[in-house]
Amino acid sequence: PTVWAQTLLIKADALVDVEQGRLVESPQVLLEGNQIIAVGRDIKVPPGAKELNLEGHTLLPGLFDMHVHITGDSNKFGYRRLTVTVPGAAITGVANAKKTLDAGFTSIRNLGAPGFADVALKEAINAGEVPGPRLFVSGPALGITGGHCDNNFLPYEYQVKSEGVADGPWKLREKVRRNLKYGADLIKFCATGGVMSKGTKVGAQQFAQEEMNAIVAEAKLAGVTVAAHAHGTDGIKAAIRAGVDTIEHASFLDDEAIALAKEYGTTLSMDIYNTEHILSEGKKAGMLEENLAKERSVGGRQRESFRRAVEAGVNVVFGSDAAIYPHGQNGRQFSRMVKFGMSEMQALQAATIKAATVLKQQQQLGSIEVGKLADIIAVKGNPLEDISLMERVSVVIKDGQIHKAPD
Ligand code: ARG
């Protein structure tokens, strides 16, 4: 059974108010159970309240990473992937969930896992069996035969096909229904080729418009959101027109794609840290030369697209594609988001209130506000002055429980 500190008063040097976009000095935050019940300066503290004094620290809302493969191993790419079993992925996920929470990410959106291992992990975390972030999961990603979300590593004789693969609107509606039946919270599909798959072109659209329309329409019937993996320009535009909630990667944006994203209110989730890790560590992790060559064509262009999208005022959230790089290093992307065009405050908003809003969780998560759930982290120093502090989160409170604190 969950045991909450009854009442906890947190004091710190500062608090990042992501709703107002400002820094609050000498804040006090009062928690009761898993809820924030007061935020201010001179809070009336009930007798018997415990105190957590975080001198020198800045408080922030728990972070969101909107693109994670929690069951994925950053050392198993290329043919090594074929050695991964579904139970193996689930166990890897348990280890990664703890690393991710340790890093300050109290919520993640998991975009693709085999055999509903992400659903099982979510349930184990929610039951308090293992530590981890709040999970919002997709189950297996949907994709075309031979596409980025299929498995193309083995020849014809093996007859291997990933579980989310289907062609044609009705077969795809069935896949959406199947994923929801087994516990998915949202739908992920692949709208273009990708970097890490074999035999796909990053620029090529995957799924005809009518297939994407069918996936989104079926998801909307169930009231769930849709994320589309898309690097190439045509696939990005088709997915936006189909009505997806988020475009993942969004590497090759042109003016029309940016205008469409604004018109449709589509959010972009761009993993701009990845390219550094792939190019320096990918070979050791088993990535094929084909994958590395594709990365060389994508990384720089994606960063350019990121800058243009931010400048144009498109909604951009924090999504890192953790699993490509080791889980727990998610925070490294913050400094790249600032380097390529965001203010420090914008980068923090992208990983908190904006992400919570895309997940429709803004009533209870995403900022330190009275009435919200107590997901709070702290870093030493002021991240608005040095965003790289987000790589070293020293305090993590999730659902009112202290998961990590300085000695
Ligand atoms: N999962 C993505 C893919 O295989 C990763 C792309 C990483 N590269 C990048 N520059 N963002 O397509």
CSV table of C-alpha atoms and ligand atoms in Angstrom, one decimal:
chain,number,residue,atom,x,y,z
A,1,PRO,CA,0.0,0.0,0.0
A,2,THR,CA,1.1,3.5,-0.8
A,3,VAL,CA,2.3,5.5,2.3
A,4,TRP,CA,2.3,9.2,1.9
A,5,ALA,CA,4.1,11.7,4.1
A,6,GLN,CA,1.0,13.3,5.6
A,7,THR,CA,1.9,16.9,5.2
A,8,LEU,CA,5.1,18.2,3.7
A,9,LEU,CA,6.4,21.7,3.5
A,10,ILE,CA,9.0,22.3,0.8
A,11,LYS,CA,11.2,25.4,0.9
A,12,ALA,CA,13.6,26.4,-1.8
A,13,ASP,CA,15.4,29.4,-3.2
A,14,ALA,CA,13.2,29.6,-6.3
A,15,LEU,CA,10.4,28.1,-8.2
A,16,VAL,CA,9.8,28.0,-12.0
A,17,ASP,CA,6.3,29.1,-12.7
A,18,VAL,CA,5.8,27.7,-16.1
A,19,GLU,CA,2.2,29.0,-16.4
A,20,GLN,CA,3.2,32.6,-16.0
A,21,GLY,CA,6.7,32.2,-17.5
A,22,ARG,CA,8.5,33.6,-14.4
A,23,LEU,CA,10.8,32.7,-11.6
A,24,VAL,CA,9.3,33.0,-8.1
A,25,GLU,CA,11.8,33.6,-5.3
A,26,SER,CA,11.8,32.0,-1.8
A,27,PRO,CA,8.8,29.8,-2.5
A,28,GLN,CA,7.0,27.5,-0.1
A,29,VAL,CA,5.0,24.6,-1.4
A,30,LEU,CA,2.7,22.5,0.9
A,31,LEU,CA,1.8,19.0,0.0
A,32,GLU,CA,-0.9,16.9,1.6
A,33,GLY,CA,-0.8,13.3,0.5
A,34,ASN,CA,-0.3,13.4,-3.3
A,35,GLN,CA,-1.7,16.9,-3.7
A,36,ILE,CA,-0.4,20.4,-3.8
A,37,ILE,CA,-2.5,22.3,-1.3
A,38,ALA,CA,-0.7,25.7,-1.0
A,39,VAL,CA,1.9,27.6,-2.9
A,40,GLY,CA,3.2,31.0,-1.6
A,41,ARG,CA,5.6,32.7,0.7
A,42,ASP,CA,4.3,32.6,4.3
A,43,ILE,CA,2.0,29.6,4.3
A,44,LYS,CA,0.2,28.7,7.4
A,45,VAL,CA,1.8,25.4,8.2
A,46,PRO,CA,-0.3,22.8,10.0
A,47,PRO,CA,1.3,21.3,13.2
A,48,GLY,CA,3.2,18.1,12.6
A,49,ALA,CA,4.1,18.9,9.1
A,50,LYS,CA,7.4,17.6,7.9
A,51,GLU,CA,9.8,20.0,6.2
A,52,LEU,CA,12.1,19.6,3.2
A,53,ASN,CA,14.5,22.5,3.1
A,54,LEU,CA,16.1,22.8,-0.3
A,55,GLU,CA,18.4,25.7,0.2
A,56,GLY,CA,20.2,26.6,-3.1
A,57,HIS,CA,17.7,24.7,-5.2
A,58,THR,CA,15.1,25.7,-7.7
A,59,LEU,CA,11.8,23.8,-7.8
A,60,LEU,CA,10.2,22.8,-11.1
A,61,PRO,CA,7.2,20.7,-12.1
A,62,GLY,CA,8.0,17.0,-12.8
A,63,LEU,CA,9.3,16.7,-16.3
A,64,PHE,CA,7.6,15.1,-19.3
A,65,ASP,CA,9.4,13.3,-22.1
A,66,MET,CA,6.9,12.9,-25.0
A,67,HIS,CA,8.9,10.4,-27.0
A,68,VAL,CA,10.4,7.5,-25.2
A,69,HIS,CA,10.9,3.7,-25.8
A,70,ILE,CA,11.1,2.7,-22.2
A,71,THR,CA,11.4,-1.0,-23.1
A,72,GLY,CA,14.2,-0.3,-25.6
A,73,ASP,CA,17.9,-1.0,-25.0
A,74,SER,CA,20.3,1.7,-26.3
A,75,ASN,CA,22.9,-1.0,-27.0
A,76,LYS,CA,20.7,-3.2,-29.2
A,77,PHE,CA,20.4,-1.8,-32.7
A,78,GLY,CA,20.7,-3.4,-36.1
A,79,TYR,CA,20.7,-7.2,-36.0
A,80,ARG,CA,21.1,-7.2,-32.2
A,81,ARG,CA,17.4,-6.2,-32.1
A,82,LEU,CA,16.4,-9.6,-33.2
A,83,THR,CA,17.6,-11.1,-29.9
A,84,VAL,CA,15.1,-9.1,-27.9
A,85,THR,CA,12.1,-11.0,-26.5
A,86,VAL,CA,8.9,-9.5,-25.2
A,87,PRO,CA,9.6,-10.5,-21.6
A,88,GLY,CA,13.2,-9.3,-22.0
A,89,ALA,CA,11.9,-5.9,-23.2
A,90,ALA,CA,9.6,-5.7,-20.2
A,91,ILE,CA,12.5,-6.3,-17.8
A,92,THR,CA,14.6,-3.8,-19.6
A,93,GLY,CA,11.7,-1.4,-19.2
A,94,VAL,CA,11.7,-1.9,-15.4
A,95,ALA,CA,15.4,-0.8,-15.2
A,96,ASN,CA,14.9,2.1,-17.5
A,97,ALA,CA,11.8,3.4,-15.7
A,98,LYS,CA,13.8,3.9,-12.5
A,99,LYS,CA,16.6,5.7,-14.4
A,100,THR,CA,14.1,7.9,-16.1
A,101,LEU,CA,12.4,8.9,-12.9
A,102,ASP,CA,15.8,9.4,-11.2
A,103,ALA,CA,16.5,12.0,-14.0
A,104,GLY,CA,13.4,14.0,-13.0
A,105,PHE,CA,11.0,12.7,-15.7
A,106,THR,CA,7.8,12.0,-13.7
A,107,SER,CA,5.7,11.4,-16.9
A,108,ILE,CA,6.6,9.9,-20.2
A,109,ARG,CA,4.7,9.1,-23.4
A,110,ASN,CA,5.9,5.7,-24.7
A,111,LEU,CA,5.7,5.5,-28.4
A,112,GLY,CA,6.0,1.9,-29.4
A,113,ALA,CA,6.7,-1.3,-27.5
A,114,PRO,CA,6.4,-5.0,-28.4
A,115,GLY,CA,3.7,-7.3,-27.0
A,116,PHE,CA,2.1,-4.5,-24.8
A,117,ALA,CA,5.2,-4.6,-22.5
A,118,ASP,CA,4.6,-0.9,-22.0
A,119,VAL,CA,1.0,-1.6,-20.7
A,120,ALA,CA,2.4,-4.2,-18.2
A,121,LEU,CA,5.0,-1.8,-17.0
A,122,LYS,CA,2.5,1.0,-16.6
A,123,GLU,CA,0.3,-1.2,-14.5
A,124,ALA,CA,3.3,-2.4,-12.3
A,125,ILE,CA,4.3,1.2,-11.7
A,126,ASN,CA,0.7,2.3,-10.9
A,127,ALA,CA,0.4,-0.6,-8.5
A,128,GLY,CA,3.6,0.5,-6.7
A,129,GLU,CA,5.4,-2.7,-7.6
A,130,VAL,CA,8.3,-0.9,-9.3
A,131,PRO,CA,9.4,2.7,-9.4
A,132,GLY,CA,8.9,4.7,-12.5
A,133,PRO,CA,7.3,7.7,-14.2
A,134,ARG,CA,3.6,8.0,-15.0
A,135,LEU,CA,3.3,6.2,-18.4
A,136,PHE,CA,1.1,7.1,-21.3
A,137,VAL,CA,1.6,4.3,-23.7
A,138,SER,CA,0.9,3.3,-27.3
A,139,GLY,CA,1.5,-0.4,-27.5
A,140,PRO,CA,2.8,-1.6,-30.9
A,141,ALA,CA,3.2,1.2,-33.4
A,142,LEU,CA,1.2,0.9,-36.7
A,143,GLY,CA,3.0,0.8,-40.0
A,144,ILE,CA,2.9,-0.3,-43.6
A,145,THR,CA,4.3,-3.6,-44.8
A,146,GLY,CA,8.0,-3.1,-45.2
A,147,GLY,CA,7.9,0.3,-43.6
A,148,HIS,CA,9.8,1.9,-40.6
A,149,CYS,CA,7.4,0.3,-38.1
A,150,ASP,CA,7.8,-3.2,-39.7
A,151,ASN,CA,10.8,-5.4,-39.1
A,152,ASN,CA,12.8,-5.8,-42.4
A,153,PHE,CA,16.0,-7.4,-41.1
A,154,LEU,CA,15.3,-10.9,-42.2
A,155,PRO,CA,14.7,-12.3,-45.7
A,156,TYR,CA,11.4,-13.6,-47.1
A,157,GLU,CA,11.9,-17.2,-45.8
A,158,TYR,CA,11.4,-16.1,-42.2
A,159,GLN,CA,8.1,-14.4,-42.8
A,160,VAL,CA,8.7,-11.8,-40.1
A,161,LYS,CA,6.2,-9.0,-39.7
A,162,SER,CA,5.8,-6.6,-36.8
A,163,GLU,CA,2.6,-6.8,-34.9
A,164,GLY,CA,1.4,-3.3,-35.8
A,165,VAL,CA,1.7,-3.8,-39.5
A,166,ALA,CA,-1.5,-3.5,-41.7
A,167,ASP,CA,-2.4,-2.1,-45.0
A,168,GLY,CA,-5.8,-0.5,-45.9
A,169,PRO,CA,-8.2,1.6,-43.9
A,170,TRP,CA,-10.3,-1.2,-42.4
A,171,LYS,CA,-7.4,-3.3,-41.4
A,172,LEU,CA,-5.9,-0.3,-39.8
A,173,ARG,CA,-9.1,0.5,-37.9
A,174,GLU,CA,-8.9,-3.0,-36.6
A,175,LYS,CA,-5.3,-2.5,-35.4
A,176,VAL,CA,-6.4,0.7,-33.6
A,177,ARG,CA,-9.2,-1.2,-31.9
A,178,ARG,CA,-6.9,-4.1,-31.0
A,179,ASN,CA,-4.3,-1.7,-29.4
A,180,LEU,CA,-7.0,-0.1,-27.3
A,181,LYS,CA,-8.4,-3.5,-26.3
A,182,TYR,CA,-5.1,-4.4,-24.8
A,183,GLY,CA,-4.6,-1.2,-22.9
A,184,ALA,CA,-3.0,1.5,-25.1
A,185,ASP,CA,-3.7,5.1,-24.1
A,186,LEU,CA,-2.9,6.5,-27.5
A,187,ILE,CA,-2.0,5.5,-31.0
A,188,LYS,CA,1.4,5.8,-32.8
A,189,PHE,CA,1.9,5.2,-36.5
A,190,CYS,CA,4.8,5.6,-38.9
A,191,ALA,CA,4.0,8.1,-41.7
A,192,THR,CA,7.5,8.0,-43.3
A,193,GLY,CA,10.6,5.9,-43.4
A,194,GLY,CA,13.1,6.2,-40.6
A,195,VAL,CA,16.7,6.2,-39.7
A,196,MET,CA,17.0,3.0,-37.6
A,197,SER,CA,14.9,0.7,-39.8
A,198,LYS,CA,16.4,-1.3,-42.7
A,199,GLY,CA,15.4,-0.5,-46.3
A,200,THR,CA,13.3,2.6,-45.7
A,201,LYS,CA,13.8,6.1,-47.0
A,202,VAL,CA,13.5,8.9,-44.5
A,203,GLY,CA,11.9,11.1,-47.2
A,204,ALA,CA,9.3,8.6,-48.4
A,205,GLN,CA,5.7,8.9,-47.2
A,206,GLN,CA,4.3,5.7,-45.7
A,207,PHE,CA,0.5,5.1,-45.7
A,208,ALA,CA,-1.8,6.7,-48.3
A,209,GLN,CA,-3.7,9.7,-47.1
A,210,GLU,CA,-6.9,7.6,-46.7
A,211,GLU,CA,-5.1,5.1,-44.5
A,212,MET,CA,-3.9,7.9,-42.1
A,213,ASN,CA,-7.3,9.4,-42.1
A,214,ALA,CA,-8.8,6.0,-41.1
A,215,ILE,CA,-6.3,5.6,-38.2
A,216,VAL,CA,-7.0,9.1,-36.9
A,217,ALA,CA,-10.8,8.8,-37.3
A,218,GLU,CA,-10.9,5.5,-35.4
A,219,ALA,CA,-8.7,7.0,-32.6
A,220,LYS,CA,-11.0,10.0,-32.3
A,221,LEU,CA,-14.0,7.7,-31.9
A,222,ALA,CA,-12.3,6.3,-28.8
A,223,GLY,CA,-11.2,9.8,-27.7
A,224,VAL,CA,-7.5,9.0,-27.8
A,225,THR,CA,-4.7,11.0,-29.3
A,226,VAL,CA,-2.4,10.1,-32.2
A,227,ALA,CA,1.3,10.5,-32.7
A,228,ALA,CA,2.9,10.1,-36.2
A,229,HIS,CA,6.5,9.4,-36.8
A,230,ALA,CA,7.4,11.5,-39.8
A,231,HIS,CA,10.8,12.8,-41.1
A,232,GLY,CA,10.0,13.5,-44.8
A,233,THR,CA,8.0,16.6,-45.9
A,234,ASP,CA,5.1,14.8,-47.7
A,235,GLY,CA,4.5,12.4,-44.9
A,236,ILE,CA,4.5,15.3,-42.3
A,237,LYS,CA,1.9,17.2,-44.4
A,238,ALA,CA,-0.3,14.1,-44.9
A,239,ALA,CA,-0.3,13.3,-41.2
A,240,ILE,CA,-1.1,16.9,-40.2
A,241,ARG,CA,-4.0,16.8,-42.7
A,242,ALA,CA,-5.2,13.5,-41.3
A,243,GLY,CA,-5.5,15.4,-37.9
A,244,VAL,CA,-2.8,13.8,-35.8
A,245,ASP,CA,-2.0,15.5,-32.5
A,246,THR,CA,1.8,15.3,-32.7
A,247,ILE,CA,4.4,14.9,-35.4
A,248,GLU,CA,7.5,13.0,-34.1
A,249,HIS,CA,10.9,14.0,-35.5
A,250,ALA,CA,9.5,16.5,-38.0
A,251,SER,CA,13.0,16.6,-39.7
A,252,PHE,CA,12.3,18.1,-43.1
A,253,LEU,CA,9.9,21.0,-42.6
A,254,ASP,CA,9.2,23.5,-45.4
A,255,ASP,CA,7.1,26.7,-45.2
A,256,GLU,CA,3.9,24.9,-46.1
A,257,ALA,CA,4.4,22.2,-43.4
A,258,ILE,CA,5.0,24.9,-40.8
A,259,ALA,CA,1.9,26.8,-41.9
A,260,LEU,CA,-0.1,23.6,-41.8
A,261,ALA,CA,1.0,22.8,-38.3
A,262,LYS,CA,-0.1,26.2,-37.2
A,263,GLU,CA,-3.4,26.0,-39.0
A,264,TYR,CA,-4.3,22.5,-37.6
A,265,GLY,CA,-2.8,23.2,-34.2
A,266,THR,CA,-0.4,20.3,-34.6
A,267,THR,CA,2.3,19.9,-32.0
A,268,LEU,CA,5.9,18.9,-33.0
A,269,SER,CA,8.0,16.6,-30.8
A,270,MET,CA,11.6,16.8,-32.1
A,271,ASP,CA,14.4,14.6,-30.8
A,272,ILE,CA,17.3,17.0,-31.6
A,273,TYR,CA,19.8,15.6,-29.1
A,274,ASN,CA,19.9,12.1,-30.7
A,275,THR,CA,22.0,12.9,-33.7
A,276,GLU,CA,25.1,13.6,-31.6
A,277,HIS,CA,24.8,10.3,-29.8
A,278,ILE,CA,24.0,8.3,-32.9
A,279,LEU,CA,27.0,9.6,-34.8
A,280,SER,CA,29.4,9.1,-32.0
A,281,GLU,CA,28.1,5.8,-30.3
A,282,GLY,CA,25.8,4.3,-32.9
A,283,LYS,CA,28.3,1.9,-34.5
A,284,LYS,CA,29.2,0.4,-31.1
A,285,ALA,CA,25.5,-0.1,-30.4
A,286,GLY,CA,25.1,-2.2,-33.6
A,287,MET,CA,23.6,0.4,-35.9
A,288,LEU,CA,24.2,-0.5,-39.6
A,289,GLU,CA,26.2,1.8,-41.9
A,290,GLU,CA,22.8,2.3,-43.7
A,291,ASN,CA,21.4,3.8,-40.5
A,292,LEU,CA,24.4,6.0,-39.9
A,293,ALA,CA,24.3,7.2,-43.5
A,294,LYS,CA,20.6,8.2,-43.1
A,295,GLU,CA,21.4,10.0,-39.8
A,296,ARG,CA,24.0,12.1,-41.6
A,297,SER,CA,21.3,13.3,-43.9
A,298,VAL,CA,18.8,14.0,-41.2
A,299,GLY,CA,20.4,15.4,-38.0
A,300,GLY,CA,21.5,18.9,-39.3
A,301,ARG,CA,18.3,19.4,-41.3
A,302,GLN,CA,16.2,18.5,-38.2
A,303,ARG,CA,17.9,21.1,-36.1
A,304,GLU,CA,17.4,23.7,-38.8
A,305,SER,CA,13.7,22.7,-38.9
A,306,PHE,CA,13.5,23.0,-35.1
A,307,ARG,CA,14.8,26.6,-35.2
A,308,ARG,CA,12.4,27.6,-38.0
A,309,ALA,CA,9.4,26.0,-36.2
A,310,VAL,CA,10.2,27.7,-32.9
A,311,GLU,CA,10.7,31.0,-34.7
A,312,ALA,CA,7.3,30.6,-36.5
A,313,GLY,CA,5.6,29.9,-33.2
A,314,VAL,CA,4.6,26.3,-33.8
A,315,ASN,CA,3.8,24.4,-30.6
A,316,VAL,CA,6.9,22.3,-29.8
A,317,VAL,CA,7.1,19.8,-26.9
A,318,PHE,CA,10.1,18.0,-25.4
A,319,GLY,CA,10.4,14.5,-27.0
A,320,SER,CA,13.8,12.8,-27.0
A,321,ASP,CA,13.4,9.3,-28.4
A,322,ALA,CA,15.3,7.8,-25.3
A,323,ALA,CA,16.4,4.3,-26.1
A,324,ILE,CA,18.5,5.6,-29.0
A,325,TYR,CA,20.7,7.1,-26.3
A,326,PRO,CA,20.8,5.6,-22.7
A,327,HIS,CA,17.7,6.2,-20.6
A,328,GLY,CA,18.3,8.7,-17.8
A,329,GLN,CA,20.2,11.1,-20.1
A,330,ASN,CA,17.0,12.6,-21.3
A,331,GLY,CA,17.8,16.0,-19.8
A,332,ARG,CA,20.7,16.5,-22.2
A,333,GLN,CA,18.2,17.7,-24.8
A,334,PHE,CA,17.4,20.9,-22.9
A,335,SER,CA,20.6,22.6,-23.8
A,336,ARG,CA,20.2,21.7,-27.4
A,337,MET,CA,16.7,23.1,-27.5
A,338,VAL,CA,18.1,26.4,-26.2
A,339,LYS,CA,21.1,26.3,-28.6
A,340,PHE,CA,18.7,25.8,-31.5
A,341,GLY,CA,16.3,28.6,-30.8
A,342,MET,CA,14.2,28.3,-27.6
A,343,SER,CA,14.6,30.5,-24.5
A,344,GLU,CA,15.4,28.5,-21.3
A,345,MET,CA,11.8,29.2,-20.2
A,346,GLN,CA,10.4,27.9,-23.5
A,347,ALA,CA,12.4,24.7,-23.2
A,348,LEU,CA,11.1,24.1,-19.6
A,349,GLN,CA,7.5,24.8,-20.7
A,350,ALA,CA,8.0,22.3,-23.6
A,351,ALA,CA,8.7,19.6,-21.0
A,352,THR,CA,6.0,20.6,-18.5
A,353,ILE,CA,2.8,22.5,-19.1
A,354,LYS,CA,2.8,22.2,-22.9
A,355,ALA,CA,3.4,18.4,-22.8
A,356,ALA,CA,0.8,18.0,-20.1
A,357,THR,CA,-1.7,19.8,-22.3
A,358,VAL,CA,-1.0,17.6,-25.3
A,359,LEU,CA,-1.7,14.6,-23.1
A,360,LYS,CA,-4.9,16.3,-21.8
A,361,GLN,CA,-3.4,16.2,-18.3
A,362,GLN,CA,-3.1,19.9,-17.7
A,363,GLN,CA,-5.8,19.9,-15.0
A,364,GLN,CA,-3.7,17.8,-12.7
A,365,LEU,CA,-0.1,17.9,-14.0
A,366,GLY,CA,2.4,20.1,-15.7
A,367,SER,CA,2.9,23.0,-13.2
A,368,ILE,CA,3.2,23.6,-9.4
A,369,GLU,CA,-0.3,24.9,-8.7
A,370,VAL,CA,-2.8,24.4,-5.9
A,371,GLY,CA,-5.0,21.4,-6.6
A,372,LYS,CA,-2.6,19.6,-8.9
A,373,LEU,CA,-0.8,16.3,-8.2
A,374,ALA,CA,2.5,16.6,-6.4
A,375,ASP,CA,5.0,15.9,-9.1
A,376,ILE,CA,7.9,18.2,-8.2
A,377,ILE,CA,11.6,18.2,-8.9
A,378,ALA,CA,14.5,20.4,-7.9
A,379,VAL,CA,17.9,21.3,-9.3
A,380,LYS,CA,20.8,23.0,-7.6
A,381,GLY,CA,21.1,26.6,-8.9
A,382,ASN,CA,19.0,28.4,-11.5
A,383,PRO,CA,18.2,26.5,-14.7
A,384,LEU,CA,17.0,29.8,-16.3
A,385,GLU,CA,20.7,30.9,-16.1
A,386,ASP,CA,22.2,27.5,-16.9
A,387,ILE,CA,19.9,25.1,-18.7
A,388,SER,CA,22.5,22.3,-18.5
A,389,LEU,CA,21.6,22.0,-14.7
A,390,MET,CA,18.6,20.0,-16.0
A,391,GLU,CA,21.0,17.2,-16.6
A,392,ARG,CA,21.5,16.9,-12.8
A,393,VAL,CA,18.2,16.7,-11.0
A,394,SER,CA,18.8,16.3,-7.3
A,395,VAL,CA,15.2,15.9,-6.0
A,396,VAL,CA,12.3,14.0,-7.4
A,397,ILE,CA,8.8,13.8,-5.8
A,398,LYS,CA,6.2,11.9,-7.7
A,399,ASP,CA,2.6,11.7,-6.6
A,400,GLY,CA,3.6,13.2,-3.2
A,401,GLN,CA,6.2,10.6,-2.5
A,402,ILE,CA,9.9,11.5,-2.2
A,403,HIS,CA,11.7,9.3,-4.7
A,404,LYS,CA,15.0,11.1,-4.5
A,405,ALA,CA,16.4,13.8,-2.2
A,406,PRO,CA,19.9,15.1,-1.2
A,407,ASP,CA,21.3,13.4,1.9
B,1,ARG,N1,13.6,6.6,-34.3
B,1,ARG,C1,14.0,7.6,-35.2
B,1,ARG,C2,14.3,6.9,-36.6
B,1,ARG,O1,14.7,5.8,-36.6
B,1,ARG,C3,15.3,8.2,-34.7
B,1,ARG,C4,15.8,9.4,-35.5
B,1,ARG,C5,17.0,9.9,-34.8
B,1,ARG,N2,17.7,10.9,-35.5
B,1,ARG,C6,17.4,12.2,-35.4
B,1,ARG,N3,18.2,13.0,-36.1
B,1,ARG,N4,16.5,12.7,-34.8
B,1,ARG,O2,13.9,7.5,-37.6
